[in-house]
Amino acid sequence: MDFNALILFMVFSAVLSYLVSKSNIKLGAYSTILFSLISLIILFLGRNNIGNEFSLLYMNFRVTAIGWYFSLIMILIYSMTAFFNPYWMEKILYPSSYNFLYLFSLAATVGLFFAADLITLFIFWEVVVWSSTFIVPLGKSRKAAVVYFTISSIGSMATLFAIMFVYSKSGTFDINEAFKFLASEPLTATFVFFTFITAGLTKIGIFPFHIWLPLAHGNAPHTFSPVLSGGLVKMGAFIAYLSVGILPAYKAFSTSMTIMGIPFQIYLLMVLGAISIVVGTLMAIKQDDVKKLIAYSSVANGGYILIGILMMDQVTFAGSLMHIFNHAIASAAAFLTIAAIAHRTKTTKISELGGMIHKMPVSYVVYLISIISLAGIPPMGGFVSKWLIVQGLASKGLIFIAFAAFFGSIGSFLYVFRPLAGLFLGQLAPKYENIKPSTLVMKIPMVILASMSVFFGIFPKYLLETIGEIQTSIGIDPIMINGDTITTINGVLNTNKVAAIFGFGFVISLMIFLVLPKSRKVGLMDTYTSAEFIYTPELYHYANSFYAPFERLYKNHPSVEKFLGKFAVKTEELGILVNSLFFSHKPSVTVLWVMAIATLIFLGGVDI
Amino acid sequence: MTNPVLLIVVPLLLAFLSVALKNNKKQLLFIAAVFNVVGVFIIENGSYVIGGFRAPYGINLNLDAYSHLAVLVINILFLLIITMSNEKTKEFSTVLLVALAGLNGMLLTGDLFNLFVFLEIVSITGYILSTESKKYKYSFNYLILGTIGSGLYLFGLIILYAIFGSLNMADISFKMLSYDTGKLVVPIFLMFIGLAVEAKLIPFNGWVRGVYGNANSLIGSLFASVYAGTILFVFGRVFGQVLVLSEYLVAVFVAIGVITLIAGEVAAFSKNKIREILLFSSIAQSGLVALLFVTGLIFPTVLQLLNNIITKAVMFTIAGKISDDADTDEADKLKGIFANNKIIGVSFTVSALSLIGLPLFYGFYSKINLLLGLFSKINYFVAAFILLATIIEGAYFIRLLVKLWTPGEEGKESNIKFVTDRKVEFDFNKKVIAFMLSLIILLAGISPSLVKTNLFAMNKLLNEENPSYMFELKGGM
């Protein structure tokens, strides 16, 4: 099936889903599953479309290998998350509009990845932004939607400026042609590079634009957070790719100053990526709300992705593309487990939960696998991709960036462990004694996504082969793989062996667990201290002051939120000043202005 | 050839009749509005002499691509607005009829003094309409400023007359081409102040807040859409096409436009009342349109102007109706008001998104066009300011929409139980017309070629760098 039909189908499916929802809400929610799955199948089978060009209305499309790869990830995340939609229909204020916007934003992302000209790219970019903006406030925060939209539009307006600028110089909007002239104009290229990539930076959540992620991801409806974090963030990575892959950045900057062998323009952004890794990790460690925790971990992972893409080389770029996939499925799965828990317990705070492993074992396993993958621990997919990124950085001698990447990996152990210990392990609070496990329909996507994390951790070749083809299609050396052995300059990685070792370790510990005597279970409230019974279960909670000593180390950190808060206050004050100067209710003020200006003209205007 | 003077004369005649036929005032207004809409499609482009003296000695009406489009849009919007707020028109029927005549006169006239006369007529109707809110202090404020403004306009015009010996727009324009425009700073600036008061440019717009901020659904949308549209069309005519501006003046006017744009958006950002947000957004849009006209961009500016007045007609009608019924227009007290008025909510949302200039809505088309125009003229800084303004605009409109759609406390999921208990009942007319307008905005956004080819006037403006007016009709001389 041709992809112009696919895009049309996706747009009409959004409308159709709205109409179905109007008559039957549940059916409408199931239709989002059906339509997104159909789109997924069409896209997956339609790989032979790569290279095709087509137009709809005034928009032009070109199917590229990398666009296909991104779209596949996007539809995968959307379709898996859609399985949760039916359970939220009663809770959401506008269910039919939710279903419409859900599928509509999906259609727009696919249009974005297949855009052949910059205007089409921008149109779909903005459509995704506004359609998702209206879903976010259905959740827990209205402010989140405003912050999300504002930060997004800072990015998109900068990008629009770059697009218009490039057009005024080159006379074309075609993505492949428009940037070509920049190769010989380093100064202009620097300007265009920074303005164009801004939309990408805001979307990935690169420091200092990261503040919208915890707000929006943390407060969006539980069924949309996986999409925001797993899916939509990846649009930013696509823009970052365009900024170095299509915009001839390395060629244009070949004469400019280099830092550690990288042009300073690109190195600067890599430093921002590194800061995002550090900031994201440190902030994630602090969070009590699991959704915010995963959101901050997305900030950190966005840093890895950006750095990898900016390298545009054999190993790091491949690692980054793979990490886009791994992070998408892992963070979506993690958010889905949280959604499953919130569906039963109505909360996402670690301190209010605990012992969920007894009630939701499947969610526990899925969460464990995903968060291990997010942290880059073998044998999950996230390990392979992070390994590739760190390998690539180390081989180029980018010591500081690599250090940040290591820091992020170590730090991720800390934030991974917190919800694991506090939310799933530990004691079950008395009020959750009678909750039911998650439903079968909810388990389907969770299990699929988790098994993908494991599968691509053990057999990364299936993913890396595709990535190698993408690399060939954009003119860089493909990643070297031989079976399940990945070869880089510094060394080789055989994921099967890694998995076997881990499997062996797992079997040993399982045996020890089975051989040793069973531990005795004690109820949470079955205790007393200082001869007093305690009736507040929260105080017994495992997550209570979990990392207090560590958090104290960076308690008084500077924060972008505070700075922006002050900025907003100043803007409002400026507004008040403008009001009192120009918009007073006294006619005399305006008359004064008129007379002052008229006098000035009379005095000075004649001679000009 | 059907004479466009009918667009002025018929409403004026009916205005006199309406004094006699008091009971049928409303119907007469409606008849006049419908007549004008039909008439716009019948009249043909050309120059029409009034009073028997050939231009430039006599007065003439100029109907070219530009003014034809203007009367088309203004008359249609006038009809739609009085239909939307049908229940409010009775009291002001006579005034509205006079206003309709005056507005058409302003758009059609080819004579700068005649323009002054019509401007005064329209201003007077504006003063009277503004008294509806019973906030007489603000009306008085408006009266004072409007009078000073038109006085200064007249003053400037007299100087021009003394220099060129003519009041005919085309005649003056031709004579200015061979004149040292640096010497005309004073009269042109005085005329600029005169129009700027009505066009709401900073710092001449002290009246706007009181008048717009208290207007009901009829008056508010009339002012923000029809009046503002007319005065900006006239502004574009006078400062974009007739008067030849020196570089110094262009720089000053652009600066005033940019300041108006940014200050308006910032002021709107700091507001919570719906009508105040809208009125400051109108001010900002006026600044934008004025500065674009002055830079010599006609086609994209007209697109942006249409975007502004069509969306404002919808939004001001809704905001006015809300504040009429709910006794407040503070967004914080109206949380979730659209949950019970979905059609109206969708119309308001589509209008707001179009005004921000988001894709799939008509506003995006005009935004892209105006950016293309500015970039082709290497006006990078102005373009950057416009994009900055868009960010602020997006922030406060989304904030407003989120409040009106999704009620809820921070930290709790949006729920129907947080919806305000203030009730607003929208009547059939408002629902249908608002929805229809938003459909048009959507259609024009999805397929902008509709706008481009179907609006006959537009193609002409697009194809010619220079405005068609002066060089095609030569002012009827």
GROMACS .gro file of N, CA and C in nm, chain A residues 99-228:
model
  390
   99ASN      N    1  -0.971   1.062   2.183
   99ASN     CA    2  -0.943   0.960   2.080
   99ASN      C    3  -0.906   1.024   1.948
  100PHE      N    4  -0.978   1.131   1.913
  100PHE     CA    5  -0.947   1.200   1.788
  100PHE      C    6  -0.806   1.256   1.791
  101LEU      N    7  -0.775   1.331   1.896
  101LEU     CA    8  -0.643   1.395   1.902
  101LEU      C    9  -0.532   1.290   1.910
  102TYR      N   10  -0.562   1.178   1.974
  102TYR     CA   11  -0.464   1.071   1.987
  102TYR      C   12  -0.421   1.021   1.849
  103LEU      N   13  -0.521   0.986   1.768
  103LEU     CA   14  -0.488   0.933   1.635
  103LEU      C   15  -0.441   1.043   1.541
  104PHE      N   16  -0.494   1.162   1.561
  104PHE     CA   17  -0.456   1.273   1.472
  104PHE      C   18  -0.310   1.311   1.492
  105SER      N   19  -0.268   1.316   1.620
  105SER     CA   20  -0.127   1.350   1.642
  105SER      C   21  -0.037   1.239   1.588
  106LEU      N   22  -0.085   1.115   1.592
  106LEU     CA   23  -0.006   1.005   1.534
  106LEU      C   24   0.011   1.025   1.384
  107ALA      N   25  -0.101   1.057   1.318
  107ALA     CA   26  -0.094   1.081   1.173
  107ALA      C   27   0.005   1.192   1.142
  108ALA      N   28   0.000   1.297   1.225
  108ALA     CA   29   0.089   1.411   1.200
  108ALA      C   30   0.236   1.373   1.218
  109THR      N   31   0.265   1.286   1.316
  109THR     CA   32   0.406   1.250   1.333
  109THR      C   33   0.457   1.176   1.210
  110VAL      N   34   0.372   1.088   1.155
  110VAL     CA   35   0.416   1.014   1.037
  110VAL      C   36   0.439   1.111   0.921
  111GLY      N   37   0.348   1.209   0.907
  111GLY     CA   38   0.366   1.310   0.804
  111GLY      C   39   0.498   1.384   0.823
  112LEU      N   40   0.530   1.411   0.949
  112LEU     CA   41   0.654   1.483   0.979
  112LEU      C   42   0.776   1.405   0.932
  113PHE      N   43   0.778   1.274   0.960
  113PHE     CA   44   0.897   1.196   0.927
  113PHE      C   45   0.911   1.176   0.777
  114PHE      N   46   0.801   1.188   0.703
  114PHE     CA   47   0.809   1.170   0.559
  114PHE      C   48   0.813   1.302   0.483
  115ALA      N   49   0.827   1.413   0.554
  115ALA     CA   50   0.821   1.543   0.488
  115ALA      C   51   0.935   1.558   0.388
  116ALA      N   52   0.900   1.609   0.271
  116ALA     CA   53   1.004   1.631   0.170
  116ALA      C   54   1.044   1.777   0.164
  117ASP      N   55   0.960   1.865   0.215
  117ASP     CA   56   1.002   2.005   0.217
  117ASP      C   57   0.985   2.063   0.358
  118LEU      N   58   1.051   2.175   0.378
  118LEU     CA   59   1.059   2.229   0.514
  118LEU      C   60   0.925   2.278   0.565
  119ILE      N   61   0.842   2.328   0.472
  119ILE     CA   62   0.711   2.377   0.517
  119ILE      C   63   0.625   2.260   0.565
  120THR      N   64   0.628   2.150   0.489
  120THR     CA   65   0.554   2.031   0.533
  120THR      C   66   0.603   1.986   0.670
  121LEU      N   67   0.734   1.984   0.683
  121LEU     CA   68   0.795   1.948   0.811
  121LEU      C   69   0.739   2.035   0.922
  122PHE      N   70   0.740   2.165   0.899
  122PHE     CA   71   0.695   2.258   1.003
  122PHE      C   72   0.546   2.241   1.032
  123ILE      N   73   0.467   2.225   0.926
  123ILE     CA   74   0.323   2.209   0.946
  123ILE      C   75   0.295   2.092   1.040
  124PHE      N   76   0.355   1.977   1.008
  124PHE     CA   77   0.325   1.859   1.090
  124PHE      C   78   0.383   1.873   1.229
  125TRP      N   79   0.497   1.938   1.236
  125TRP     CA   80   0.556   1.962   1.368
  125TRP      C   81   0.458   2.037   1.457
  126GLU      N   82   0.405   2.148   1.404
  126GLU     CA   83   0.314   2.229   1.484
  126GLU      C   84   0.183   2.157   1.511
  127VAL      N   85   0.138   2.078   1.413
  127VAL     CA   86   0.013   2.006   1.434
  127VAL      C   87   0.029   1.907   1.550
  128VAL      N   88   0.143   1.839   1.553
  128VAL     CA   89   0.167   1.748   1.665
  128VAL      C   90   0.167   1.826   1.796
  129VAL      N   91   0.232   1.942   1.794
  129VAL     CA   92   0.240   2.019   1.918
  129VAL      C   93   0.102   2.059   1.966
  130TRP      N   94   0.021   2.119   1.877
  130TRP     CA   95  -0.107   2.168   1.931
  130TRP      C   96  -0.203   2.055   1.961
  131SER      N   97  -0.198   1.947   1.881
  131SER     CA   98  -0.293   1.841   1.912
  131SER      C   99  -0.256   1.772   2.043
  132SER      N  100  -0.126   1.758   2.071
  132SER     CA  101  -0.092   1.695   2.199
  132SER      C  102  -0.108   1.793   2.314
  133THR      N  103  -0.098   1.923   2.285
  133THR     CA  104  -0.117   2.022   2.391
  133THR      C  105  -0.256   2.010   2.454
  134PHE      N  106  -0.354   1.976   2.370
  134PHE     CA  107  -0.490   1.971   2.425
  134PHE      C  108  -0.517   1.842   2.501
  135ILE      N  109  -0.428   1.744   2.487
  135ILE     CA  110  -0.448   1.622   2.566
  135ILE      C  111  -0.390   1.639   2.707
  136VAL      N  112  -0.277   1.709   2.714
  136VAL     CA  113  -0.206   1.719   2.842
  136VAL      C  114  -0.294   1.775   2.956
  137PRO      N  115  -0.370   1.884   2.935
  137PRO     CA  116  -0.445   1.939   3.050
  137PRO      C  117  -0.557   1.850   3.099
  138LEU      N  118  -0.591   1.744   3.024
  138LEU     CA  119  -0.692   1.652   3.075
  138LEU      C  120  -0.640   1.577   3.197
  139GLY      N  121  -0.508   1.578   3.214
  139GLY     CA  122  -0.449   1.512   3.329
  139GLY      C  123  -0.448   1.599   3.451
  140LYS      N  124  -0.336   1.597   3.522
  140LYS     CA  125  -0.336   1.658   3.655
  140LYS      C  126  -0.298   1.804   3.657
  141SER      N  127  -0.249   1.859   3.549
  141SER     CA  128  -0.203   1.997   3.558
  141SER      C  129  -0.240   2.076   3.434
  142ARG      N  130  -0.293   2.195   3.457
  142ARG     CA  131  -0.326   2.285   3.346
  142ARG      C  132  -0.201   2.363   3.307
  143LYS      N  133  -0.123   2.395   3.408
  143LYS     CA  134  -0.001   2.471   3.384
  143LYS      C  135   0.093   2.394   3.291
  144ALA      N  136   0.093   2.261   3.308
  144ALA     CA  137   0.183   2.178   3.228
  144ALA      C  138   0.161   2.201   3.079
  145ALA      N  139   0.033   2.210   3.040
  145ALA     CA  140   0.002   2.228   2.898
  145ALA      C  141   0.058   2.360   2.848
  146VAL      N  142   0.043   2.464   2.929
  146VAL     CA  143   0.090   2.596   2.886
  146VAL      C  144   0.242   2.598   2.874
  147VAL      N  145   0.308   2.540   2.975
  147VAL     CA  146   0.455   2.536   2.970
  147VAL      C  147   0.500   2.454   2.850
  148TYR      N  148   0.435   2.342   2.829
  148TYR     CA  149   0.468   2.255   2.716
  148TYR      C  150   0.454   2.331   2.584
  149PHE      N  151   0.341   2.395   2.568
  149PHE     CA  152   0.319   2.466   2.442
  149PHE      C  153   0.417   2.581   2.425
  150THR      N  154   0.439   2.657   2.534
  150THR     CA  155   0.526   2.774   2.522
  150THR      C  156   0.668   2.733   2.487
  151ILE      N  157   0.719   2.634   2.556
  151ILE     CA  158   0.857   2.593   2.529
  151ILE      C  159   0.866   2.533   2.389
  152SER      N  160   0.766   2.456   2.352
  152SER     CA  161   0.765   2.402   2.216
  152SER      C  162   0.764   2.514   2.114
  153SER      N  163   0.684   2.619   2.140
  153SER     CA  164   0.676   2.722   2.037
  153SER      C  165   0.801   2.810   2.036
  154ILE      N  166   0.874   2.819   2.147
  154ILE     CA  167   1.004   2.886   2.139
  154ILE      C  168   1.089   2.812   2.037
  155GLY      N  169   1.088   2.680   2.048
  155GLY     CA  170   1.166   2.600   1.953
  155GLY      C  171   1.115   2.613   1.813
  156SER      N  172   0.983   2.600   1.796
  156SER     CA  173   0.935   2.595   1.658
  156SER      C  174   0.945   2.731   1.590
  157MET      N  175   0.934   2.840   1.668
  157MET     CA  176   0.948   2.971   1.605
  157MET      C  177   1.092   2.994   1.560
  158ALA      N  178   1.187   2.948   1.643
  158ALA     CA  179   1.327   2.960   1.602
  158ALA      C  180   1.350   2.880   1.474
  159THR      N  181   1.293   2.761   1.470
  159THR     CA  182   1.310   2.678   1.351
  159THR      C  183   1.242   2.740   1.230
  160LEU      N  184   1.124   2.798   1.252
  160LEU     CA  185   1.056   2.864   1.141
  160LEU      C  186   1.142   2.977   1.085
  161PHE      N  187   1.205   3.051   1.177
  161PHE     CA  188   1.293   3.158   1.132
  161PHE      C  189   1.404   3.100   1.044
  162ALA      N  190   1.462   2.990   1.089
  162ALA     CA  191   1.569   2.927   1.011
  162ALA      C  192   1.517   2.883   0.875
  163ILE      N  193   1.397   2.825   0.874
  163ILE     CA  194   1.340   2.776   0.748
  163ILE      C  195   1.323   2.891   0.650
  164MET      N  196   1.264   3.001   0.701
  164MET     CA  197   1.240   3.116   0.614
  164MET      C  198   1.372   3.176   0.566
  165PHE      N  199   1.468   3.179   0.657
  165PHE     CA  200   1.599   3.235   0.622
  165PHE      C  201   1.664   3.153   0.511
  166VAL      N  202   1.661   3.023   0.529
  166VAL     CA  203   1.721   2.934   0.429
  166VAL      C  204   1.649   2.951   0.296
  167TYR      N  205   1.516   2.963   0.304
  167TYR     CA  206   1.440   2.979   0.179
  167TYR      C  207   1.479   3.109   0.109
  168SER      N  208   1.492   3.216   0.189
  168SER     CA  209   1.522   3.345   0.126
  168SER      C  210   1.659   3.343   0.060
  169LYS      N  211   1.747   3.254   0.107
  169LYS     CA  212   1.881   3.247   0.047
  169LYS      C  213   1.887   3.148  -0.069
  170SER      N  214   1.820   3.033  -0.050
  170SER     CA  215   1.837   2.928  -0.150
  170SER      C  216   1.720   2.919  -0.248
  171GLY      N  217   1.607   2.979  -0.211
  171GLY     CA  218   1.493   2.980  -0.302
  171GLY      C  219   1.418   2.849  -0.312
  172THR      N  220   1.444   2.756  -0.221
  172THR     CA  221   1.368   2.631  -0.224
  172THR      C  222   1.340   2.584  -0.083
  173PHE      N  223   1.229   2.511  -0.070
  173PHE     CA  224   1.195   2.453   0.059
  173PHE      C  225   1.236   2.306   0.066
  174ASP      N  226   1.278   2.249  -0.047
  174ASP     CA  227   1.310   2.106  -0.051
  174ASP      C  228   1.420   2.074   0.051
  175ILE      N  229   1.393   1.976   0.135
  175ILE     CA  230   1.486   1.949   0.246
  175ILE      C  231   1.626   1.917   0.195
  176ASN      N  232   1.632   1.838   0.089
  176ASN     CA  233   1.766   1.797   0.041
  176ASN      C  234   1.841   1.911  -0.028
  177GLU      N  235   1.766   2.006  -0.084
  177GLU     CA  236   1.831   2.111  -0.162
  177GLU      C  237   1.858   2.237  -0.080
  178ALA      N  238   1.763   2.268   0.010
  178ALA     CA  239   1.763   2.401   0.072
  178ALA      C  240   1.891   2.431   0.148
  179PHE      N  241   1.950   2.330   0.210
  179PHE     CA  242   2.064   2.356   0.298
  179PHE      C  243   2.198   2.351   0.225
  180LYS      N  244   2.195   2.310   0.098
  180LYS     CA  245   2.321   2.281   0.030
  180LYS      C  246   2.417   2.399   0.028
  181PHE      N  247   2.360   2.518   0.006
  181PHE     CA  248   2.447   2.634  -0.011
  181PHE      C  249   2.528   2.665   0.115
  182LEU      N  250   2.484   2.609   0.229
  182LEU     CA  251   2.550   2.642   0.355
  182LEU      C  252   2.690   2.582   0.364
  183ALA      N  253   2.717   2.479   0.282
  183ALA     CA  254   2.845   2.411   0.293
  183ALA      C  255   2.963   2.507   0.279
  184SER      N  256   2.942   2.613   0.200
  184SER     CA  257   3.055   2.703   0.176
  184SER      C  258   3.042   2.833   0.256
  185GLU      N  259   2.941   2.843   0.342
  185GLU     CA  260   2.924   2.966   0.420
  185GLU      C  261   2.919   2.934   0.569
  186PRO      N  262   3.034   2.918   0.632
  186PRO     CA  263   3.035   2.872   0.771
  186PRO      C  264   2.960   2.963   0.867
  187LEU      N  265   2.968   3.095   0.845
  187LEU     CA  266   2.904   3.186   0.940
  187LEU      C  267   2.752   3.173   0.935
  188THR      N  268   2.699   3.178   0.812
  188THR     CA  269   2.555   3.159   0.796
  188THR      C  270   2.513   3.022   0.846
  189ALA      N  271   2.598   2.923   0.816
  189ALA     CA  272   2.565   2.787   0.857
  189ALA      C  273   2.555   2.777   1.009
  190THR      N  274   2.644   2.846   1.080
  190THR     CA  275   2.639   2.844   1.226
  190THR      C  276   2.505   2.897   1.276
  191PHE      N  277   2.465   3.011   1.215
  191PHE     CA  278   2.338   3.073   1.255
  191PHE      C  279   2.221   2.978   1.227
  192VAL      N  280   2.217   2.924   1.106
  192VAL     CA  281   2.105   2.836   1.069
  192VAL      C  282   2.107   2.711   1.155
  193PHE      N  283   2.226   2.657   1.178
  193PHE     CA  284   2.238   2.535   1.258
  193PHE      C  285   2.174   2.554   1.396
  194PHE      N  286   2.210   2.663   1.461
  194PHE     CA  287   2.159   2.683   1.598
  194PHE      C  288   2.010   2.714   1.599
  195THR      N  289   1.964   2.795   1.506
  195THR     CA  290   1.821   2.827   1.508
  195THR      C  291   1.738   2.706   1.465
  196PHE      N  292   1.787   2.634   1.366
  196PHE     CA  293   1.706   2.523   1.315
  196PHE      C  294   1.692   2.412   1.418
  197ILE      N  295   1.800   2.385   1.490
  197ILE     CA  296   1.798   2.269   1.581
  197ILE      C  297   1.719   2.299   1.708
  198THR      N  298   1.686   2.427   1.731
  198THR     CA  299   1.623   2.462   1.859
  198THR      C  300   1.494   2.383   1.885
  199ALA      N  301   1.414   2.366   1.780
  199ALA     CA  302   1.289   2.291   1.798
  199ALA      C  303   1.321   2.150   1.847
  200GLY      N  304   1.426   2.092   1.789
  200GLY     CA  305   1.466   1.959   1.831
  200GLY      C  306   1.509   1.956   1.976
  201LEU      N  307   1.588   2.057   2.014
  201LEU     CA  308   1.636   2.061   2.153
  201LEU      C  309   1.519   2.073   2.251
  202THR      N  310   1.422   2.160   2.217
  202THR     CA  311   1.309   2.175   2.309
  202THR      C  312   1.232   2.045   2.320
  203LYS      N  313   1.220   1.976   2.207
  203LYS     CA  314   1.136   1.855   2.210
  203LYS      C  315   1.206   1.741   2.282
  204ILE      N  316   1.336   1.725   2.258
  204ILE     CA  317   1.407   1.617   2.331
  204ILE      C  318   1.412   1.651   2.479
  205GLY      N  319   1.407   1.779   2.510
  205GLY     CA  320   1.418   1.818   2.651
  205GLY      C  321   1.563   1.836   2.691
  206ILE      N  322   1.640   1.898   2.601
  206ILE     CA  323   1.780   1.925   2.632
  206ILE      C  324   1.786   2.048   2.723
  207PHE      N  325   1.874   2.041   2.822
  207PHE     CA  326   1.895   2.156   2.909
  207PHE      C  327   1.922   2.279   2.824
  208PRO      N  328   1.869   2.396   2.848
  208PRO     CA  329   1.776   2.435   2.955
  208PRO      C  330   1.628   2.426   2.917
  209PHE      N  331   1.597   2.348   2.814
  209PHE     CA  332   1.455   2.337   2.774
  209PHE      C  333   1.387   2.217   2.837
  210HIS      N  334   1.454   2.155   2.936
  210HIS     CA  335   1.403   2.028   2.985
  210HIS      C  336   1.285   2.041   3.079
  211ILE      N  337   1.252   2.165   3.121
  211ILE     CA  338   1.156   2.178   3.231
  211ILE      C  339   1.016   2.130   3.195
  212TRP      N  340   0.985   2.123   3.065
  212TRP     CA  341   0.848   2.082   3.034
  212TRP      C  342   0.828   1.932   3.049
  213LEU      N  343   0.934   1.855   3.041
  213LEU     CA  344   0.916   1.709   3.045
  213LEU      C  345   0.856   1.660   3.176
  214PRO      N  346   0.920   1.691   3.292
  214PRO     CA  347   0.859   1.643   3.416
  214PRO      C  348   0.718   1.697   3.435
  215LEU      N  349   0.696   1.824   3.392
  215LEU     CA  350   0.561   1.880   3.409
  215LEU      C  351   0.460   1.807   3.322
  216ALA      N  352   0.490   1.799   3.192
  216ALA     CA  353   0.393   1.743   3.099
  216ALA      C  354   0.386   1.591   3.110
  217HIS      N  355   0.503   1.526   3.110
  217HIS     CA  356   0.501   1.378   3.120
  217HIS      C  357   0.445   1.334   3.254
  218GLY      N  358   0.481   1.411   3.357
  218GLY     CA  359   0.440   1.372   3.491
  218GLY      C  360   0.292   1.395   3.516
  219ASN      N  361   0.232   1.491   3.445
  219ASN     CA  362   0.093   1.525   3.476
  219ASN      C  363  -0.007   1.491   3.366
  220ALA      N  364   0.042   1.449   3.251
  220ALA     CA  365  -0.050   1.415   3.142
  220ALA      C  366  -0.135   1.296   3.187
  221PRO      N  367  -0.248   1.272   3.117
  221PRO     CA  368  -0.324   1.151   3.149
  221PRO      C  369  -0.231   1.030   3.141
  222HIS      N  370  -0.255   0.932   3.228
  222HIS     CA  371  -0.162   0.819   3.236
  222HIS      C  372  -0.146   0.747   3.103
  223THR      N  373  -0.248   0.755   3.020
  223THR     CA  374  -0.239   0.685   2.891
  223THR      C  375  -0.164   0.767   2.788
  224PHE      N  376  -0.136   0.892   2.817
  224PHE     CA  377  -0.065   0.972   2.717
  224PHE      C  378   0.081   0.992   2.754
  225SER      N  379   0.115   0.978   2.881
  225SER     CA  380   0.256   0.993   2.920
  225SER      C  381   0.350   0.899   2.844
  226PRO      N  382   0.311   0.771   2.823
  226PRO     CA  383   0.400   0.684   2.747
  226PRO      C  384   0.426   0.737   2.607
  227VAL      N  385   0.322   0.795   2.546
  227VAL     CA  386   0.337   0.848   2.412
  227VAL      C  387   0.428   0.969   2.411
  228LEU      N  388   0.407   1.058   2.510
  228LEU     CA  389   0.490   1.177   2.518
  228LEU      C  390   0.636   1.140   2.536
   0.00000   0.00000   0.00000
